[in-house]
């Protein structure tokens, strides 16, 4: 039986002025799949994610979330964003709030979760990402990797059905990258549906169910990680992989 479809994009186009960033992009993400987007900077990967979270609005094309076509004119986008969580390159934590307060803020305010429940769930999520000893710490005392794991816990606190990761390790020192990727790998193992933009090819190969190579606003090639990395079909894919591997 086919897995439930969580995200579908058809003929998505997006331009910023004269710059045509996404060109007829098609994408399909099934439940519990990890889809990894790779490609050079400026190829449209982050813009695609931001369109899926409705932080950017498409010019043309269709976006379906769990089979339902979503348009900014017809849907409450804040509700959609609760279902489609996003973790950014920069952590955007509230500096004046503790780690736990950062995690419980949105469930209490947006979802009206009772505070006691939010605290209980928030602590469980911080334990899950390996920060059970940091509930009362402030972001300024954390390493970059710890901040990013708080950001992941904060996104999970909204109980999203899909998680988008936009280069979540690119702002980190190299020795801190592993702890964030480990957290993401554990989420994947638990069956979280994920779309990940990353330059970490080891993660793409090990954790991805599908890898998509983007260039110049288009998906040039996609396939299972082993196929795409070991036997790329398109010349452009070969050139890209040859330049980074």
PDB file of C-alpha atoms in Angstrom:
ATOM      1  CA  UNK A   1       0.000   0.000   0.000  1.00  0.00           C
ATOM      2  CA  UNK A   2       1.334   3.439  -0.910  1.00  0.00           C
ATOM      3  CA  UNK A   3       2.288   5.713   1.907  1.00  0.00           C
ATOM      4  CA  UNK A   4       0.107   8.716   2.645  1.00  0.00           C
ATOM      5  CA  UNK A   5       1.177  11.773   0.681  1.00  0.00           C
ATOM      6  CA  UNK A   6       2.151  14.618   3.019  1.00  0.00           C
ATOM      7  CA  UNK A   7       3.358  17.279   0.579  1.00  0.00           C
ATOM      8  CA  UNK A   8       2.910  17.704  -3.151  1.00  0.00           C
ATOM      9  CA  UNK A   9       4.128  20.584  -5.261  1.00  0.00           C
ATOM     10  CA  UNK A  10       3.102  21.011  -8.898  1.00  0.00           C
ATOM     11  CA  UNK A  11       4.713  23.405 -11.361  1.00  0.00           C
ATOM     12  CA  UNK A  12       5.856  25.811  -8.666  1.00  0.00           C
ATOM     13  CA  UNK A  13       7.267  29.135  -9.856  1.00  0.00           C
ATOM     14  CA  UNK A  14       8.704  31.980  -7.836  1.00  0.00           C
ATOM     15  CA  UNK A  15      10.542  35.118  -8.925  1.00  0.00           C
ATOM     16  CA  UNK A  16      12.044  38.018  -7.041  1.00  0.00           C
ATOM     17  CA  UNK A  17      11.844  40.844  -9.542  1.00  0.00           C
ATOM     18  CA  UNK A  18      13.808  39.766 -12.613  1.00  0.00           C
ATOM     19  CA  UNK A  19      15.318  36.760 -10.835  1.00  0.00           C
ATOM     20  CA  UNK A  20      13.350  33.583 -11.587  1.00  0.00           C
ATOM     21  CA  UNK A  21      14.242  31.431  -8.545  1.00  0.00           C
ATOM     22  CA  UNK A  22      11.908  28.419  -8.910  1.00  0.00           C
ATOM     23  CA  UNK A  23      11.017  27.089 -12.355  1.00  0.00           C
ATOM     24  CA  UNK A  24       8.168  24.583 -12.638  1.00  0.00           C
ATOM     25  CA  UNK A  25       9.279  22.586  -9.605  1.00  0.00           C
ATOM     26  CA  UNK A  26       7.467  19.319  -8.867  1.00  0.00           C
ATOM     27  CA  UNK A  27       7.942  17.588  -5.529  1.00  0.00           C
ATOM     28  CA  UNK A  28       6.224  14.762  -3.678  1.00  0.00           C
ATOM     29  CA  UNK A  29       6.899  13.761  -0.073  1.00  0.00           C
ATOM     30  CA  UNK A  30       5.316  10.682   1.462  1.00  0.00           C
ATOM     31  CA  UNK A  31       4.665  10.115   5.136  1.00  0.00           C
ATOM     32  CA  UNK A  32       7.765   9.155   7.163  1.00  0.00           C
ATOM     33  CA  UNK A  33      10.072   9.906   4.241  1.00  0.00           C
ATOM     34  CA  UNK A  34      13.172  12.066   4.494  1.00  0.00           C
ATOM     35  CA  UNK A  35      13.694  14.048   1.298  1.00  0.00           C
ATOM     36  CA  UNK A  36      17.049  15.824   1.084  1.00  0.00           C
ATOM     37  CA  UNK A  37      17.581  18.772  -1.251  1.00  0.00           C
ATOM     38  CA  UNK A  38      21.161  19.347  -2.376  1.00  0.00           C
ATOM     39  CA  UNK A  39      22.714  21.818  -4.767  1.00  0.00           C
ATOM     40  CA  UNK A  40      24.879  24.917  -4.905  1.00  0.00           C
ATOM     41  CA  UNK A  41      23.914  28.080  -3.042  1.00  0.00           C
ATOM     42  CA  UNK A  42      21.403  30.076  -5.044  1.00  0.00           C
ATOM     43  CA  UNK A  43      19.825  27.043  -6.714  1.00  0.00           C
ATOM     44  CA  UNK A  44      16.419  27.674  -5.098  1.00  0.00           C
ATOM     45  CA  UNK A  45      16.436  25.103  -2.280  1.00  0.00           C
ATOM     46  CA  UNK A  46      15.720  27.495   0.595  1.00  0.00           C
ATOM     47  CA  UNK A  47      13.100  29.382  -1.409  1.00  0.00           C
ATOM     48  CA  UNK A  48      11.321  26.093  -2.088  1.00  0.00           C
ATOM     49  CA  UNK A  49      11.211  25.340   1.653  1.00  0.00           C
ATOM     50  CA  UNK A  50       9.977  28.837   2.455  1.00  0.00           C
ATOM     51  CA  UNK A  51       7.164  28.405  -0.087  1.00  0.00           C
ATOM     52  CA  UNK A  52       6.167  25.107   1.586  1.00  0.00           C
ATOM     53  CA  UNK A  53       5.906  26.971   4.903  1.00  0.00           C
ATOM     54  CA  UNK A  54       4.214  29.984   3.258  1.00  0.00           C
ATOM     55  CA  UNK A  55       6.930  32.372   4.391  1.00  0.00           C
ATOM     56  CA  UNK A  56       7.276  33.146   0.693  1.00  0.00           C
ATOM     57  CA  UNK A  57       4.328  33.111  -1.670  1.00  0.00           C
ATOM     58  CA  UNK A  58       4.530  31.336  -4.989  1.00  0.00           C
ATOM     59  CA  UNK A  59       3.816  33.173  -8.205  1.00  0.00           C
ATOM     60  CA  UNK A  60       2.331  30.149  -9.894  1.00  0.00           C
ATOM     61  CA  UNK A  61       1.723  26.445  -9.305  1.00  0.00           C
ATOM     62  CA  UNK A  62       0.007  24.420  -6.615  1.00  0.00           C
ATOM     63  CA  UNK A  63       0.968  23.284  -3.101  1.00  0.00           C
ATOM     64  CA  UNK A  64      -0.890  20.445  -1.376  1.00  0.00           C
ATOM     65  CA  UNK A  65      -0.489  19.606   2.308  1.00  0.00           C
ATOM     66  CA  UNK A  66      -1.918  16.155   3.130  1.00  0.00           C
ATOM     67  CA  UNK A  67      -3.891  16.176  -0.094  1.00  0.00           C
ATOM     68  CA  UNK A  68      -5.438  19.603   0.481  1.00  0.00           C
ATOM     69  CA  UNK A  69      -4.564  22.429  -1.878  1.00  0.00           C
ATOM     70  CA  UNK A  70      -3.468  25.391   0.216  1.00  0.00           C
ATOM     71  CA  UNK A  71      -3.772  28.997  -0.928  1.00  0.00           C
ATOM     72  CA  UNK A  72      -3.081  32.093   1.114  1.00  0.00           C
ATOM     73  CA  UNK A  73      -6.496  33.486   0.141  1.00  0.00           C
ATOM     74  CA  UNK A  74      -8.430  30.474   1.455  1.00  0.00           C
ATOM     75  CA  UNK A  75      -6.438  29.146   4.415  1.00  0.00           C
ATOM     76  CA  UNK A  76      -5.266  30.332   7.797  1.00  0.00           C
ATOM     77  CA  UNK A  77      -1.535  30.126   7.164  1.00  0.00           C
ATOM     78  CA  UNK A  78      -0.677  30.170  10.861  1.00  0.00           C
ATOM     79  CA  UNK A  79      -2.611  26.914  11.203  1.00  0.00           C
ATOM     80  CA  UNK A  80      -0.756  25.461   8.219  1.00  0.00           C
ATOM     81  CA  UNK A  81       2.565  26.506   9.787  1.00  0.00           C
ATOM     82  CA  UNK A  82       1.647  24.562  12.919  1.00  0.00           C
ATOM     83  CA  UNK A  83       1.387  21.433  10.772  1.00  0.00           C
ATOM     84  CA  UNK A  84       4.539  22.204   8.785  1.00  0.00           C
ATOM     85  CA  UNK A  85       7.306  23.073  11.236  1.00  0.00           C
ATOM     86  CA  UNK A  86      10.511  24.784  10.179  1.00  0.00           C
ATOM     87  CA  UNK A  87      14.025  24.925  11.585  1.00  0.00           C
ATOM     88  CA  UNK A  88      16.225  27.676  10.198  1.00  0.00           C
ATOM     89  CA  UNK A  89      19.933  28.178   9.712  1.00  0.00           C
ATOM     90  CA  UNK A  90      19.942  30.759  12.523  1.00  0.00           C
ATOM     91  CA  UNK A  91      18.225  29.742  15.705  1.00  0.00           C
ATOM     92  CA  UNK A  92      16.048  32.829  16.394  1.00  0.00           C
ATOM     93  CA  UNK A  93      15.672  31.997  20.102  1.00  0.00           C
ATOM     94  CA  UNK A  94      14.324  34.621  22.493  1.00  0.00           C
ATOM     95  CA  UNK A  95      17.460  35.746  24.388  1.00  0.00           C
ATOM     96  CA  UNK A  96      15.512  36.920  27.457  1.00  0.00           C
ATOM     97  CA  UNK A  97      13.736  33.581  27.936  1.00  0.00           C
ATOM     98  CA  UNK A  98      15.140  30.343  29.287  1.00  0.00           C
ATOM     99  CA  UNK A  99      15.503  27.292  27.093  1.00  0.00           C
ATOM    100  CA  UNK A 100      12.273  25.805  28.483  1.00  0.00           C
ATOM    101  CA  UNK A 101      10.395  29.096  28.094  1.00  0.00           C
ATOM    102  CA  UNK A 102      11.495  29.252  24.453  1.00  0.00           C
ATOM    103  CA  UNK A 103      10.062  25.778  23.842  1.00  0.00           C
ATOM    104  CA  UNK A 104       6.715  26.276  25.627  1.00  0.00           C
ATOM    105  CA  UNK A 105       5.943  29.786  24.370  1.00  0.00           C
ATOM    106  CA  UNK A 106       4.164  28.857  21.115  1.00  0.00           C
ATOM    107  CA  UNK A 107       2.116  25.906  22.451  1.00  0.00           C
ATOM    108  CA  UNK A 108       0.766  28.103  25.269  1.00  0.00           C
ATOM    109  CA  UNK A 109       0.061  31.183  23.145  1.00  0.00           C
ATOM    110  CA  UNK A 110      -0.893  29.662  19.800  1.00  0.00           C
ATOM    111  CA  UNK A 111      -2.361  26.288  20.758  1.00  0.00           C
ATOM    112  CA  UNK A 112      -3.697  27.350  24.170  1.00  0.00           C
ATOM    113  CA  UNK A 113      -1.975  24.358  25.766  1.00  0.00           C
ATOM    114  CA  UNK A 114      -2.335  24.545  29.573  1.00  0.00           C
ATOM    115  CA  UNK A 115       0.964  25.729  31.027  1.00  0.00           C
ATOM    116  CA  UNK A 116       1.555  22.621  33.164  1.00  0.00           C
ATOM    117  CA  UNK A 117       1.058  20.373  30.136  1.00  0.00           C
ATOM    118  CA  UNK A 118       3.310  22.552  28.003  1.00  0.00           C
ATOM    119  CA  UNK A 119       6.059  22.417  30.642  1.00  0.00           C
ATOM    120  CA  UNK A 120       5.800  18.637  30.894  1.00  0.00           C
ATOM    121  CA  UNK A 121       5.898  18.217  27.107  1.00  0.00           C
ATOM    122  CA  UNK A 122       8.654  20.825  26.752  1.00  0.00           C
ATOM    123  CA  UNK A 123      10.875  19.039  29.254  1.00  0.00           C
ATOM    124  CA  UNK A 124      10.276  15.731  27.482  1.00  0.00           C
ATOM    125  CA  UNK A 125      11.316  17.295  24.158  1.00  0.00           C
ATOM    126  CA  UNK A 126      14.447  18.839  25.663  1.00  0.00           C
ATOM    127  CA  UNK A 127      15.347  15.442  27.122  1.00  0.00           C
ATOM    128  CA  UNK A 128      14.777  13.961  23.671  1.00  0.00           C
ATOM    129  CA  UNK A 129      17.267  16.356  22.054  1.00  0.00           C
ATOM    130  CA  UNK A 130      19.803  15.759  24.824  1.00  0.00           C
ATOM    131  CA  UNK A 131      19.291  19.005  26.744  1.00  0.00           C
ATOM    132  CA  UNK A 132      17.555  17.755  29.879  1.00  0.00           C
ATOM    133  CA  UNK A 133      20.107  19.617  32.009  1.00  0.00           C
ATOM    134  CA  UNK A 134      19.478  22.990  30.310  1.00  0.00           C
ATOM    135  CA  UNK A 135      15.825  23.812  31.109  1.00  0.00           C
ATOM    136  CA  UNK A 136      16.727  26.956  33.037  1.00  0.00           C
ATOM    137  CA  UNK A 137      19.724  28.049  30.960  1.00  0.00           C
ATOM    138  CA  UNK A 138      19.572  31.141  28.755  1.00  0.00           C
ATOM    139  CA  UNK A 139      20.486  30.938  25.056  1.00  0.00           C
ATOM    140  CA  UNK A 140      23.589  33.093  25.553  1.00  0.00           C
ATOM    141  CA  UNK A 141      25.161  30.322  27.640  1.00  0.00           C
ATOM    142  CA  UNK A 142      24.660  27.613  24.984  1.00  0.00           C
ATOM    143  CA  UNK A 143      26.850  26.474  22.115  1.00  0.00           C
ATOM    144  CA  UNK A 144      25.549  26.832  18.571  1.00  0.00           C
ATOM    145  CA  UNK A 145      24.751  23.124  18.415  1.00  0.00           C
ATOM    146  CA  UNK A 146      22.776  23.318  21.651  1.00  0.00           C
ATOM    147  CA  UNK A 147      20.858  26.361  20.404  1.00  0.00           C
ATOM    148  CA  UNK A 148      19.942  24.528  17.218  1.00  0.00           C
ATOM    149  CA  UNK A 149      18.717  21.537  19.228  1.00  0.00           C
ATOM    150  CA  UNK A 150      16.547  23.914  21.303  1.00  0.00           C
ATOM    151  CA  UNK A 151      15.189  25.287  18.014  1.00  0.00           C
ATOM    152  CA  UNK A 152      14.338  21.733  16.913  1.00  0.00           C
ATOM    153  CA  UNK A 153      12.579  21.053  20.248  1.00  0.00           C
ATOM    154  CA  UNK A 154      10.689  24.338  19.898  1.00  0.00           C
ATOM    155  CA  UNK A 155       9.463  23.349  16.446  1.00  0.00           C
ATOM    156  CA  UNK A 156       8.491  19.856  17.644  1.00  0.00           C
ATOM    157  CA  UNK A 157       6.505  21.399  20.516  1.00  0.00           C
ATOM    158  CA  UNK A 158       3.853  22.416  17.981  1.00  0.00           C
ATOM    159  CA  UNK A 159       3.445  18.739  17.015  1.00  0.00           C
ATOM    160  CA  UNK A 160       3.937  19.285  13.283  1.00  0.00           C
ATOM    161  CA  UNK A 161       3.195  16.574  10.762  1.00  0.00           C
ATOM    162  CA  UNK A 162       6.091  17.624   8.521  1.00  0.00           C
ATOM    163  CA  UNK A 163       9.428  19.197   9.493  1.00  0.00           C
ATOM    164  CA  UNK A 164      11.404  21.433   7.153  1.00  0.00           C
ATOM    165  CA  UNK A 165      15.103  22.015   7.868  1.00  0.00           C
ATOM    166  CA  UNK A 166      16.834  24.866   6.056  1.00  0.00           C
ATOM    167  CA  UNK A 167      20.587  24.243   6.272  1.00  0.00           C
ATOM    168  CA  UNK A 168      20.325  23.624  10.027  1.00  0.00           C
ATOM    169  CA  UNK A 169      24.060  23.024  10.472  1.00  0.00           C
ATOM    170  CA  UNK A 170      25.605  25.593   8.139  1.00  0.00           C
ATOM    171  CA  UNK A 171      26.003  28.263  10.845  1.00  0.00           C
ATOM    172  CA  UNK A 172      27.689  25.811  13.245  1.00  0.00           C
ATOM    173  CA  UNK A 173      31.334  25.150  13.984  1.00  0.00           C
ATOM    174  CA  UNK A 174      32.325  21.811  12.399  1.00  0.00           C
ATOM    175  CA  UNK A 175      32.666  19.977  15.720  1.00  0.00           C
ATOM    176  CA  UNK A 176      29.059  20.854  16.634  1.00  0.00           C
ATOM    177  CA  UNK A 177      27.454  19.673  13.400  1.00  0.00           C
ATOM    178  CA  UNK A 178      27.319  16.020  14.467  1.00  0.00           C
ATOM    179  CA  UNK A 179      25.116  16.547  17.514  1.00  0.00           C
ATOM    180  CA  UNK A 180      22.449  18.307  15.454  1.00  0.00           C
ATOM    181  CA  UNK A 181      22.564  15.697  12.681  1.00  0.00           C
ATOM    182  CA  UNK A 182      22.265  12.953  15.322  1.00  0.00           C
ATOM    183  CA  UNK A 183      19.089  14.590  16.644  1.00  0.00           C
ATOM    184  CA  UNK A 184      17.686  14.803  13.117  1.00  0.00           C
ATOM    185  CA  UNK A 185      18.617  11.187  12.433  1.00  0.00           C
ATOM    186  CA  UNK A 186      16.722  10.105  15.556  1.00  0.00           C
ATOM    187  CA  UNK A 187      13.649  12.014  14.366  1.00  0.00           C
ATOM    188  CA  UNK A 188      13.914  10.276  11.000  1.00  0.00           C
ATOM    189  CA  UNK A 189      14.202   6.894  12.725  1.00  0.00           C
ATOM    190  CA  UNK A 190      10.989   7.677  14.629  1.00  0.00           C
ATOM    191  CA  UNK A 191       9.165   8.281  11.355  1.00  0.00           C
ATOM    192  CA  UNK A 192       9.016  12.065  11.178  1.00  0.00           C
ATOM    193  CA  UNK A 193       8.349  13.303   7.644  1.00  0.00           C
ATOM    194  CA  UNK A 194      11.201  15.656   6.785  1.00  0.00           C
ATOM    195  CA  UNK A 195      12.414  17.854   3.956  1.00  0.00           C
ATOM    196  CA  UNK A 196      16.021  18.854   4.552  1.00  0.00           C
ATOM    197  CA  UNK A 197      18.209  21.364   2.722  1.00  0.00           C
ATOM    198  CA  UNK A 198      21.800  20.548   3.604  1.00  0.00           C
ATOM    199  CA  UNK A 199      25.385  20.527   2.423  1.00  0.00           C
ATOM    200  CA  UNK A 200      26.114  17.483   4.620  1.00  0.00           C
ATOM    201  CA  UNK A 201      26.380  14.755   2.006  1.00  0.00           C
ATOM    202  CA  UNK A 202      27.054  12.039   4.569  1.00  0.00           C
ATOM    203  CA  UNK A 203      23.694  12.818   6.191  1.00  0.00           C
ATOM    204  CA  UNK A 204      21.965  12.890   2.797  1.00  0.00           C
ATOM    205  CA  UNK A 205      23.393   9.487   1.920  1.00  0.00           C
ATOM    206  CA  UNK A 206      22.739   7.858   5.288  1.00  0.00           C
ATOM    207  CA  UNK A 207      19.382   9.314   6.332  1.00  0.00           C
ATOM    208  CA  UNK A 208      17.680  10.410   3.120  1.00  0.00           C
ATOM    209  CA  UNK A 209      15.032   8.211   1.522  1.00  0.00           C
ATOM    210  CA  UNK A 210      15.240  10.407  -1.565  1.00  0.00           C
ATOM    211  CA  UNK A 211      17.802  12.972  -2.652  1.00  0.00           C
ATOM    212  CA  UNK A 212      16.967  15.772  -5.067  1.00  0.00           C
ATOM    213  CA  UNK A 213      19.663  17.786  -6.808  1.00  0.00           C
ATOM    214  CA  UNK A 214      18.575  21.338  -7.627  1.00  0.00           C
ATOM    215  CA  UNK A 215      20.284  23.683 -10.049  1.00  0.00           C
ATOM    216  CA  UNK A 216      19.142  27.064 -11.332  1.00  0.00           C
ATOM    217  CA  UNK A 217      15.636  26.746  -9.868  1.00  0.00           C
ATOM    218  CA  UNK A 218      14.905  23.276 -11.221  1.00  0.00           C
ATOM    219  CA  UNK A 219      15.099  19.743  -9.869  1.00  0.00           C
ATOM    220  CA  UNK A 220      17.685  18.279 -12.237  1.00  0.00           C
ATOM    221  CA  UNK A 221      17.725  14.752 -10.831  1.00  0.00           C
ATOM    222  CA  UNK A 222      16.287  12.786  -7.957  1.00  0.00           C
ATOM    223  CA  UNK A 223      16.595   9.253  -6.754  1.00  0.00           C
ATOM    224  CA  UNK A 224      17.564   6.996  -3.899  1.00  0.00           C
ATOM    225  CA  UNK A 225      20.777   8.248  -2.246  1.00  0.00           C
ATOM    226  CA  UNK A 226      22.874   5.319  -3.416  1.00  0.00           C
ATOM    227  CA  UNK A 227      21.743   5.757  -7.031  1.00  0.00           C
ATOM    228  CA  UNK A 228      22.172   9.505  -7.090  1.00  0.00           C
ATOM    229  CA  UNK A 229      25.567   9.621  -5.381  1.00  0.00           C
ATOM    230  CA  UNK A 230      27.106   6.539  -6.985  1.00  0.00           C
ATOM    231  CA  UNK A 231      25.487   6.552 -10.430  1.00  0.00           C
ATOM    232  CA  UNK A 232      24.213  10.054 -11.253  1.00  0.00           C
ATOM    233  CA  UNK A 233      22.544  10.171 -14.656  1.00  0.00           C
ATOM    234  CA  UNK A 234      22.694  13.872 -15.452  1.00  0.00           C
ATOM    235  CA  UNK A 235      25.941  15.557 -16.425  1.00  0.00           C
ATOM    236  CA  UNK A 236      25.192  18.530 -14.207  1.00  0.00           C
ATOM    237  CA  UNK A 237      24.700  16.246 -11.201  1.00  0.00           C
ATOM    238  CA  UNK A 238      28.010  14.542 -11.951  1.00  0.00           C
ATOM    239  CA  UNK A 239      29.769  17.902 -12.104  1.00  0.00           C
ATOM    240  CA  UNK A 240      28.250  19.080  -8.820  1.00  0.00           C
ATOM    241  CA  UNK A 241      29.077  15.879  -6.963  1.00  0.00           C
ATOM    242  CA  UNK A 242      32.549  15.859  -8.476  1.00  0.00           C
ATOM    243  CA  UNK A 243      33.159  19.355  -7.102  1.00  0.00           C
ATOM    244  CA  UNK A 244      32.165  18.519  -3.514  1.00  0.00           C
ATOM    245  CA  UNK A 245      32.880  14.827  -2.912  1.00  0.00           C
TER     246      UNK A 245
END
